[in-house]
Amino acid sequence: MTRAVIYCRCSTEEECQKDALIRQAAEARECVCRLNWSLEDEYIESRSGTSTRGREQYQRLFSDLLRDKFEIVVIKSQDRLMRNTKDWYVFVDRLVTCGKRLYLYLENRFYSADDSLITGIKAILAEEYSRELSRKINNAHRNRQKTGSALMLTSNTYGYRKLPDKSLVLIEEEAQVKRKMYELCAGGLGSRCIARILREDGVRKRNGSFFTDSDIRRMIRNPVNKGTVVMNRKHYDFDTRQVVKNPQEQFYIYENRIPAIVSEELWKAANEEIDKRKKLVGNQERTARCFGVNPGKHVFSGKLVCGLCGAPFYRTTRKGKNHKIHEWKCKTYLEQGRKKEEKPGGCANIHLEEEKLFLLLERSGGKEILLDQEREITDSFMQLLKESLEENQKKNLEKYEQLEKKIKYQQQLLLDKYLEGLVEESLYQIKERELQNKLKNNTGSRTCRQKNRDFPVEEQEEVEKRLRETEQFLKEHHVILKAHVLCELKMVEKILIYPDHLKVVKKQGKCIIAAETFDMLY
């Protein structure tokens, strides 16, 4: 019997769309049954079709195409699978390569290679429809925010409850927790200390997990707590598939529009206290950035981001057999532990060894330094270092020569003063002996260096030892490779960490997928 699977999707998670998704799945099952096929699996989700990102069921289907699990994929229509032209061609390429077939039950036919042009045009039209729809939605949101007709706050805002008429009322128990945060912060306590106090008091968030330091900073910074609503901060860009921050001059600010949890004075005092704890990093006003009391000191600080929960990765250290091992771990994992079904919070992402991370990023950069190249660069560096040391010794010899000229000039000047009767004989003899001793010591040191290739024996051995240690350090710690990665990191905005791969996002918006991570991560 022919094996088949079904894929169903609706664009949103609204109630009417959920009903449509149920009907769509029922139609697909009925189609499989009517054609006497065996239903092996179902892939059903409620996500946008403009991109394959974040669509777990689609990703599972795309991966299962490589397995001998089914022969036919049943869908309602092409736009149910996706509305992105590039993703459509990628899917069809794998489908054909793996010998699978695609059945569109709304048209009652199989997809064939002859349909590639027509389906490509359909994908372009579907993508353009989604782009136009996104433009209209953004415009509608912007107009609502501009007129202030609807305050766009989530129903999960801590301290507030949204009523059916979309008005907000305070939840006094949660409001008391927020007031305590502001009072402690205004009193000079940092967010980590406040988080510890709340944890000791047993105060939890709505999802049952404890407040983190970043949660507290975000709440204290939020002007909603003083009754001010700020809208149009961000918008969704269809082409980049990302939420983009709007410039501050495009914000719509409405004061005293909702019940205030804290007064204007307390809100200002707490935020000024946070500002005092910042450190300015950078010389130029444009490029200077503010960090907290513990700013990131490592090149990866602020760049590694968890792809599962969005939290930053922190650097930790543990003891190995012979040396310390530096690892990067998700902030959520460090605060809440490993994610489990029986408890809320936590993160299930991997940990990264720093040495392996450098090597992996070097491989994914597209300009991998080969072993022979690394050796060649190391040898060139050591040669330059040796020449630099020799140049320093030549400069030292020049200093001896200049000192000798200076002493002889002082001797001649002293003799002239003595002959003119300006210096007594006893004083002349004392000063002359001092200058003779200086000249003798200086001449001896210069001669010793010249005879020993500009190095005294013990100093020459010490320099050679330092050169050997430097060369060994460069090779063992892959310094050349790391230097290459550091140069590449200047153009990197962030690095998203996933359990099976890394995604390097460059500042120009370009993404590089480092997929070969199974042997690099642990």
Short mmCIF file of N, CA and C in Angstrom, two decimals, residues 273-409:
data_model
loop_
_atom_site.label_atom_id
_atom_site.label_comp_id
_atom_site.label_asym_id
_atom_site.label_seq_id
_atom_site.Cartn_x
_atom_site.Cartn_y
_atom_site.Cartn_z
N GLU A 273 19.05 55.81 39.31
CA GLU A 273 19.97 54.92 40.03
C GLU A 273 20.58 53.89 39.08
N ILE A 274 19.78 53.39 38.14
CA ILE A 274 20.30 52.45 37.14
C ILE A 274 21.32 53.15 36.25
N ASP A 275 21.03 54.40 35.86
CA ASP A 275 21.95 55.16 35.01
C ASP A 275 23.29 55.37 35.70
N LYS A 276 23.28 55.56 37.02
CA LYS A 276 24.53 55.78 37.76
C LYS A 276 25.42 54.55 37.71
N ARG A 277 24.81 53.38 37.57
CA ARG A 277 25.57 52.13 37.61
C ARG A 277 26.12 51.73 36.26
N LYS A 278 25.89 52.58 35.26
CA LYS A 278 26.42 52.30 33.93
C LYS A 278 27.86 52.75 33.80
N LYS A 279 28.54 52.14 32.85
CA LYS A 279 29.90 52.55 32.50
C LYS A 279 29.93 52.84 31.02
N LEU A 280 30.53 53.97 30.65
CA LEU A 280 30.62 54.35 29.25
C LEU A 280 31.86 53.74 28.64
N VAL A 281 31.69 53.00 27.56
CA VAL A 281 32.80 52.34 26.88
C VAL A 281 32.88 52.88 25.47
N GLY A 282 34.07 53.35 25.06
CA GLY A 282 34.24 53.92 23.73
C GLY A 282 34.64 55.38 23.82
N ASN A 283 35.50 55.81 22.90
CA ASN A 283 36.01 57.17 22.94
C ASN A 283 35.09 58.17 22.25
N GLN A 284 34.58 57.80 21.09
CA GLN A 284 33.76 58.73 20.34
C GLN A 284 32.32 58.67 20.82
N GLU A 285 31.69 59.82 20.80
CA GLU A 285 30.33 59.91 21.31
C GLU A 285 29.36 59.04 20.52
N ARG A 286 29.59 58.93 19.21
CA ARG A 286 28.69 58.14 18.37
C ARG A 286 28.76 56.66 18.68
N THR A 287 29.99 56.18 18.85
CA THR A 287 30.19 54.73 18.99
C THR A 287 30.23 54.27 20.43
N ALA A 288 30.21 55.20 21.39
CA ALA A 288 30.29 54.81 22.79
C ALA A 288 29.04 54.02 23.18
N ARG A 289 29.24 52.99 23.99
CA ARG A 289 28.12 52.18 24.44
C ARG A 289 28.14 52.11 25.95
N CYS A 290 26.96 51.94 26.54
CA CYS A 290 26.85 51.87 27.99
C CYS A 290 26.68 50.42 28.42
N PHE A 291 27.42 50.04 29.44
CA PHE A 291 27.30 48.71 30.02
C PHE A 291 27.01 48.86 31.50
N GLY A 292 26.62 47.77 32.13
CA GLY A 292 26.35 47.80 33.56
C GLY A 292 27.63 47.79 34.37
N VAL A 293 27.46 47.51 35.68
CA VAL A 293 28.62 47.49 36.57
C VAL A 293 29.59 46.39 36.18
N ASN A 294 29.07 45.29 35.63
CA ASN A 294 29.92 44.17 35.20
C ASN A 294 29.88 44.05 33.68
N PRO A 295 30.53 44.97 32.95
CA PRO A 295 30.48 44.92 31.48
C PRO A 295 31.22 43.70 30.96
N GLY A 296 30.77 43.19 29.81
CA GLY A 296 31.42 42.03 29.22
C GLY A 296 32.87 42.33 28.85
N LYS A 297 33.77 41.47 29.30
CA LYS A 297 35.19 41.68 29.06
C LYS A 297 35.71 40.80 27.93
N HIS A 298 34.91 39.88 27.45
CA HIS A 298 35.36 38.95 26.42
C HIS A 298 34.81 39.35 25.07
N VAL A 299 35.51 38.93 24.01
CA VAL A 299 35.08 39.31 22.65
C VAL A 299 33.71 38.73 22.30
N PHE A 300 33.32 37.61 22.93
CA PHE A 300 32.02 37.01 22.64
C PHE A 300 30.90 37.61 23.49
N SER A 301 31.23 38.43 24.47
CA SER A 301 30.21 39.00 25.35
C SER A 301 29.23 39.84 24.54
N GLY A 302 27.94 39.56 24.72
CA GLY A 302 26.91 40.31 24.03
C GLY A 302 26.63 39.83 22.62
N LYS A 303 27.43 38.89 22.10
CA LYS A 303 27.24 38.40 20.73
C LYS A 303 26.57 37.03 20.68
N LEU A 304 26.79 36.19 21.70
CA LEU A 304 26.20 34.85 21.71
C LEU A 304 24.79 34.92 22.30
N VAL A 305 23.80 34.49 21.52
CA VAL A 305 22.40 34.56 21.94
C VAL A 305 21.76 33.19 21.78
N CYS A 306 20.99 32.78 22.77
CA CYS A 306 20.30 31.49 22.72
C CYS A 306 19.22 31.52 21.65
N GLY A 307 19.25 30.57 20.72
CA GLY A 307 18.25 30.52 19.67
C GLY A 307 16.92 29.97 20.15
N LEU A 308 16.89 29.34 21.35
CA LEU A 308 15.66 28.76 21.86
C LEU A 308 14.85 29.74 22.70
N CYS A 309 15.54 30.49 23.59
CA CYS A 309 14.81 31.38 24.50
C CYS A 309 15.18 32.85 24.33
N GLY A 310 16.21 33.15 23.53
CA GLY A 310 16.58 34.54 23.27
C GLY A 310 17.48 35.18 24.32
N ALA A 311 17.88 34.42 25.33
CA ALA A 311 18.74 34.97 26.39
C ALA A 311 20.20 34.97 25.93
N PRO A 312 21.03 35.84 26.53
CA PRO A 312 22.46 35.84 26.16
C PRO A 312 23.18 34.64 26.76
N PHE A 313 24.35 34.32 26.20
CA PHE A 313 25.20 33.27 26.75
C PHE A 313 26.26 33.92 27.65
N TYR A 314 26.51 33.30 28.81
CA TYR A 314 27.50 33.81 29.76
C TYR A 314 28.71 32.88 29.80
N ARG A 315 29.86 33.47 30.09
CA ARG A 315 31.11 32.70 30.15
C ARG A 315 31.30 32.13 31.56
N THR A 316 31.56 30.84 31.64
CA THR A 316 31.82 30.17 32.91
C THR A 316 33.16 29.43 32.83
N THR A 317 33.68 29.04 33.97
CA THR A 317 34.97 28.35 34.03
C THR A 317 34.86 27.13 34.94
N ARG A 318 35.40 26.01 34.49
CA ARG A 318 35.48 24.82 35.33
C ARG A 318 36.88 24.24 35.22
N LYS A 319 37.25 23.42 36.18
CA LYS A 319 38.59 22.83 36.22
C LYS A 319 38.65 21.57 35.37
N GLY A 320 39.65 21.51 34.49
CA GLY A 320 39.92 20.29 33.75
C GLY A 320 41.02 19.50 34.44
N LYS A 321 41.56 18.50 33.77
CA LYS A 321 42.63 17.70 34.37
C LYS A 321 43.90 18.50 34.57
N ASN A 322 44.29 19.25 33.53
CA ASN A 322 45.55 19.98 33.61
C ASN A 322 45.38 21.49 33.44
N HIS A 323 44.19 21.93 33.09
CA HIS A 323 44.00 23.35 32.84
C HIS A 323 42.53 23.72 33.02
N LYS A 324 42.26 25.01 33.05
CA LYS A 324 40.89 25.49 33.17
C LYS A 324 40.18 25.41 31.82
N ILE A 325 38.90 25.09 31.86
CA ILE A 325 38.08 25.02 30.65
C ILE A 325 37.03 26.11 30.70
N HIS A 326 37.01 26.95 29.68
CA HIS A 326 36.04 28.04 29.60
C HIS A 326 34.85 27.59 28.75
N GLU A 327 33.66 27.76 29.28
CA GLU A 327 32.43 27.36 28.59
C GLU A 327 31.45 28.54 28.54
N TRP A 328 30.59 28.51 27.53
CA TRP A 328 29.53 29.50 27.39
C TRP A 328 28.20 28.80 27.56
N LYS A 329 27.36 29.34 28.48
CA LYS A 329 26.08 28.71 28.80
C LYS A 329 24.96 29.74 28.76
N CYS A 330 23.77 29.28 28.44
CA CYS A 330 22.60 30.15 28.36
C CYS A 330 22.28 30.75 29.73
N LYS A 331 21.97 32.03 29.75
CA LYS A 331 21.63 32.73 30.99
C LYS A 331 20.41 32.09 31.66
N THR A 332 19.42 31.71 30.87
CA THR A 332 18.22 31.08 31.44
C THR A 332 18.57 29.76 32.11
N TYR A 333 19.47 28.98 31.50
CA TYR A 333 19.90 27.72 32.10
C TYR A 333 20.61 27.97 33.42
N LEU A 334 21.50 28.98 33.46
CA LEU A 334 22.25 29.26 34.68
C LEU A 334 21.34 29.71 35.82
N GLU A 335 20.25 30.39 35.47
CA GLU A 335 19.35 30.91 36.50
C GLU A 335 18.26 29.91 36.90
N GLN A 336 17.76 29.13 35.92
CA GLN A 336 16.60 28.29 36.18
C GLN A 336 16.85 26.80 35.95
N GLY A 337 18.04 26.45 35.44
CA GLY A 337 18.36 25.06 35.22
C GLY A 337 17.87 24.53 33.88
N ARG A 338 17.99 23.21 33.72
CA ARG A 338 17.60 22.55 32.47
C ARG A 338 16.08 22.51 32.35
N LYS A 339 15.57 22.76 31.15
CA LYS A 339 14.13 22.76 30.92
C LYS A 339 13.58 21.34 31.02
N LYS A 340 12.51 21.19 31.82
CA LYS A 340 11.87 19.89 31.99
C LYS A 340 10.36 20.06 31.89
N GLU A 341 9.69 18.97 31.55
CA GLU A 341 8.24 19.04 31.38
C GLU A 341 7.53 19.30 32.70
N GLU A 342 8.08 18.79 33.81
CA GLU A 342 7.37 18.90 35.09
C GLU A 342 7.56 20.25 35.78
N LYS A 343 8.44 21.12 35.25
CA LYS A 343 8.63 22.43 35.88
C LYS A 343 8.71 23.52 34.82
N PRO A 344 8.20 24.72 35.16
CA PRO A 344 8.26 25.83 34.19
C PRO A 344 9.65 26.43 34.12
N GLY A 345 9.90 27.18 33.06
CA GLY A 345 11.19 27.86 32.92
C GLY A 345 12.29 26.92 32.49
N GLY A 346 13.53 27.44 32.54
CA GLY A 346 14.69 26.66 32.15
C GLY A 346 14.94 26.71 30.66
N CYS A 347 16.07 26.14 30.25
CA CYS A 347 16.43 26.12 28.84
C CYS A 347 17.15 24.81 28.53
N ALA A 348 16.84 24.24 27.37
CA ALA A 348 17.40 22.94 26.98
C ALA A 348 18.54 23.08 25.98
N ASN A 349 19.10 24.27 25.83
CA ASN A 349 20.15 24.47 24.83
C ASN A 349 21.47 23.86 25.29
N ILE A 350 22.40 23.76 24.36
CA ILE A 350 23.70 23.15 24.61
C ILE A 350 24.65 24.13 25.30
N HIS A 351 25.79 23.61 25.77
CA HIS A 351 26.89 24.42 26.26
C HIS A 351 28.00 24.41 25.20
N LEU A 352 28.81 25.46 25.19
CA LEU A 352 29.86 25.58 24.18
C LEU A 352 31.22 25.72 24.85
N GLU A 353 32.17 24.88 24.45
CA GLU A 353 33.55 25.08 24.88
C GLU A 353 34.16 26.19 24.04
N GLU A 354 34.86 27.11 24.69
CA GLU A 354 35.37 28.29 24.00
C GLU A 354 36.36 27.92 22.89
N GLU A 355 37.25 26.98 23.15
CA GLU A 355 38.24 26.59 22.14
C GLU A 355 37.56 26.02 20.90
N LYS A 356 36.55 25.18 21.11
CA LYS A 356 35.83 24.59 19.98
C LYS A 356 35.01 25.63 19.25
N LEU A 357 34.51 26.62 20.00
CA LEU A 357 33.72 27.69 19.37
C LEU A 357 34.58 28.50 18.41
N PHE A 358 35.82 28.82 18.81
CA PHE A 358 36.73 29.54 17.92
C PHE A 358 36.96 28.75 16.63
N LEU A 359 37.22 27.44 16.79
CA LEU A 359 37.50 26.60 15.62
C LEU A 359 36.28 26.51 14.71
N LEU A 360 35.09 26.37 15.30
CA LEU A 360 33.87 26.27 14.51
C LEU A 360 33.59 27.54 13.74
N LEU A 361 33.76 28.70 14.38
CA LEU A 361 33.54 29.98 13.70
C LEU A 361 34.56 30.19 12.60
N GLU A 362 35.78 29.72 12.80
CA GLU A 362 36.81 29.85 11.76
C GLU A 362 36.41 29.03 10.53
N ARG A 363 35.85 27.85 10.78
CA ARG A 363 35.43 26.99 9.66
C ARG A 363 34.24 27.58 8.92
N SER A 364 33.33 28.22 9.65
CA SER A 364 32.10 28.73 9.04
C SER A 364 32.30 30.07 8.36
N GLY A 365 33.46 30.70 8.53
CA GLY A 365 33.67 32.04 7.98
C GLY A 365 33.92 32.06 6.50
N GLY A 366 34.17 30.91 5.90
CA GLY A 366 34.39 30.87 4.45
C GLY A 366 35.82 31.13 4.05
N LYS A 367 36.69 31.48 5.00
CA LYS A 367 38.09 31.76 4.70
C LYS A 367 38.95 30.98 5.69
N GLU A 368 38.79 29.69 5.68
CA GLU A 368 39.46 28.85 6.66
C GLU A 368 40.97 28.89 6.50
N ILE A 369 41.66 29.05 7.63
CA ILE A 369 43.12 29.03 7.63
C ILE A 369 43.58 27.57 7.74
N LEU A 370 44.28 27.09 6.76
CA LEU A 370 44.76 25.72 6.77
C LEU A 370 45.93 25.59 7.72
N LEU A 371 46.25 24.32 8.10
CA LEU A 371 47.32 24.06 9.06
C LEU A 371 48.65 24.59 8.57
N ASP A 372 48.96 24.36 7.28
CA ASP A 372 50.22 24.85 6.72
C ASP A 372 50.28 26.38 6.75
N GLN A 373 49.15 27.03 6.47
CA GLN A 373 49.12 28.49 6.51
C GLN A 373 49.35 28.99 7.93
N GLU A 374 48.75 28.30 8.89
CA GLU A 374 48.93 28.71 10.29
C GLU A 374 50.39 28.61 10.70
N ARG A 375 51.06 27.51 10.27
CA ARG A 375 52.48 27.35 10.59
C ARG A 375 53.31 28.43 9.91
N GLU A 376 52.98 28.73 8.66
CA GLU A 376 53.73 29.74 7.92
C GLU A 376 53.59 31.11 8.58
N ILE A 377 52.36 31.45 8.99
CA ILE A 377 52.13 32.74 9.66
C ILE A 377 52.86 32.78 10.99
N THR A 378 52.85 31.66 11.73
CA THR A 378 53.55 31.60 13.02
C THR A 378 55.04 31.79 12.83
N ASP A 379 55.62 31.10 11.84
CA ASP A 379 57.06 31.25 11.57
C ASP A 379 57.41 32.68 11.18
N SER A 380 56.58 33.30 10.36
CA SER A 380 56.83 34.69 9.96
C SER A 380 56.76 35.62 11.16
N PHE A 381 55.80 35.36 12.03
CA PHE A 381 55.68 36.20 13.23
C PHE A 381 56.90 36.06 14.13
N MET A 382 57.38 34.81 14.30
CA MET A 382 58.55 34.59 15.15
C MET A 382 59.79 35.26 14.55
N GLN A 383 59.92 35.23 13.22
CA GLN A 383 61.04 35.88 12.57
C GLN A 383 61.00 37.39 12.79
N LEU A 384 59.81 37.96 12.67
CA LEU A 384 59.66 39.40 12.92
C LEU A 384 59.98 39.74 14.37
N LEU A 385 59.55 38.87 15.29
CA LEU A 385 59.81 39.11 16.71
C LEU A 385 61.31 39.06 17.00
N LYS A 386 61.99 38.09 16.38
CA LYS A 386 63.44 37.97 16.58
C LYS A 386 64.17 39.19 16.02
N GLU A 387 63.75 39.62 14.82
CA GLU A 387 64.37 40.80 14.22
C GLU A 387 64.11 42.04 15.07
N SER A 388 62.94 42.09 15.67
CA SER A 388 62.62 43.23 16.53
C SER A 388 63.51 43.27 17.76
N LEU A 389 63.76 42.08 18.34
CA LEU A 389 64.65 42.02 19.51
C LEU A 389 66.07 42.42 19.12
N GLU A 390 66.52 41.95 17.95
CA GLU A 390 67.86 42.32 17.49
C GLU A 390 67.95 43.82 17.23
N GLU A 391 66.88 44.38 16.70
CA GLU A 391 66.86 45.83 16.46
C GLU A 391 66.94 46.60 17.78
N ASN A 392 66.29 46.06 18.81
CA ASN A 392 66.36 46.71 20.12
C ASN A 392 67.78 46.70 20.66
N GLN A 393 68.50 45.58 20.41
CA GLN A 393 69.88 45.50 20.88
C GLN A 393 70.77 46.50 20.14
N LYS A 394 70.51 46.69 18.86
CA LYS A 394 71.28 47.69 18.10
C LYS A 394 71.04 49.08 18.67
N LYS A 395 69.80 49.33 19.04
CA LYS A 395 69.49 50.64 19.64
C LYS A 395 70.20 50.80 20.97
N ASN A 396 70.33 49.69 21.72
CA ASN A 396 71.05 49.77 23.00
C ASN A 396 72.53 50.11 22.77
N LEU A 397 73.13 49.52 21.71
CA LEU A 397 74.52 49.84 21.39
C LEU A 397 74.67 51.32 21.05
N GLU A 398 73.71 51.85 20.31
CA GLU A 398 73.76 53.27 19.97
C GLU A 398 73.68 54.13 21.23
N LYS A 399 72.91 53.67 22.20
CA LYS A 399 72.82 54.41 23.46
C LYS A 399 74.17 54.42 24.18
N TYR A 400 74.89 53.27 24.16
CA TYR A 400 76.22 53.22 24.78
C TYR A 400 77.17 54.20 24.09
N GLU A 401 77.10 54.24 22.75
CA GLU A 401 77.98 55.16 22.01
C GLU A 401 77.67 56.61 22.34
N GLN A 402 76.40 56.94 22.42
CA GLN A 402 76.01 58.31 22.77
C GLN A 402 76.45 58.66 24.19
N LEU A 403 76.35 57.68 25.10
CA LEU A 403 76.78 57.93 26.48
C LEU A 403 78.29 58.15 26.54
N GLU A 404 79.05 57.39 25.73
CA GLU A 404 80.51 57.57 25.69
C GLU A 404 80.88 58.96 25.20
N LYS A 405 80.20 59.44 24.17
CA LYS A 405 80.46 60.79 23.66
C LYS A 405 80.13 61.83 24.72
N LYS A 406 79.08 61.61 25.45
CA LYS A 406 78.66 62.56 26.49
C LYS A 406 79.70 62.62 27.62
N ILE A 407 80.22 61.45 28.02
CA ILE A 407 81.22 61.43 29.11
C ILE A 407 82.51 62.12 28.67
N LYS A 408 82.95 61.84 27.43
CA LYS A 408 84.17 62.48 26.93
C LYS A 408 84.00 64.00 26.81
N TYR A 409 82.81 64.44 26.44
CA TYR A 409 82.54 65.89 26.37
C TYR A 409 82.62 66.50 27.77
#
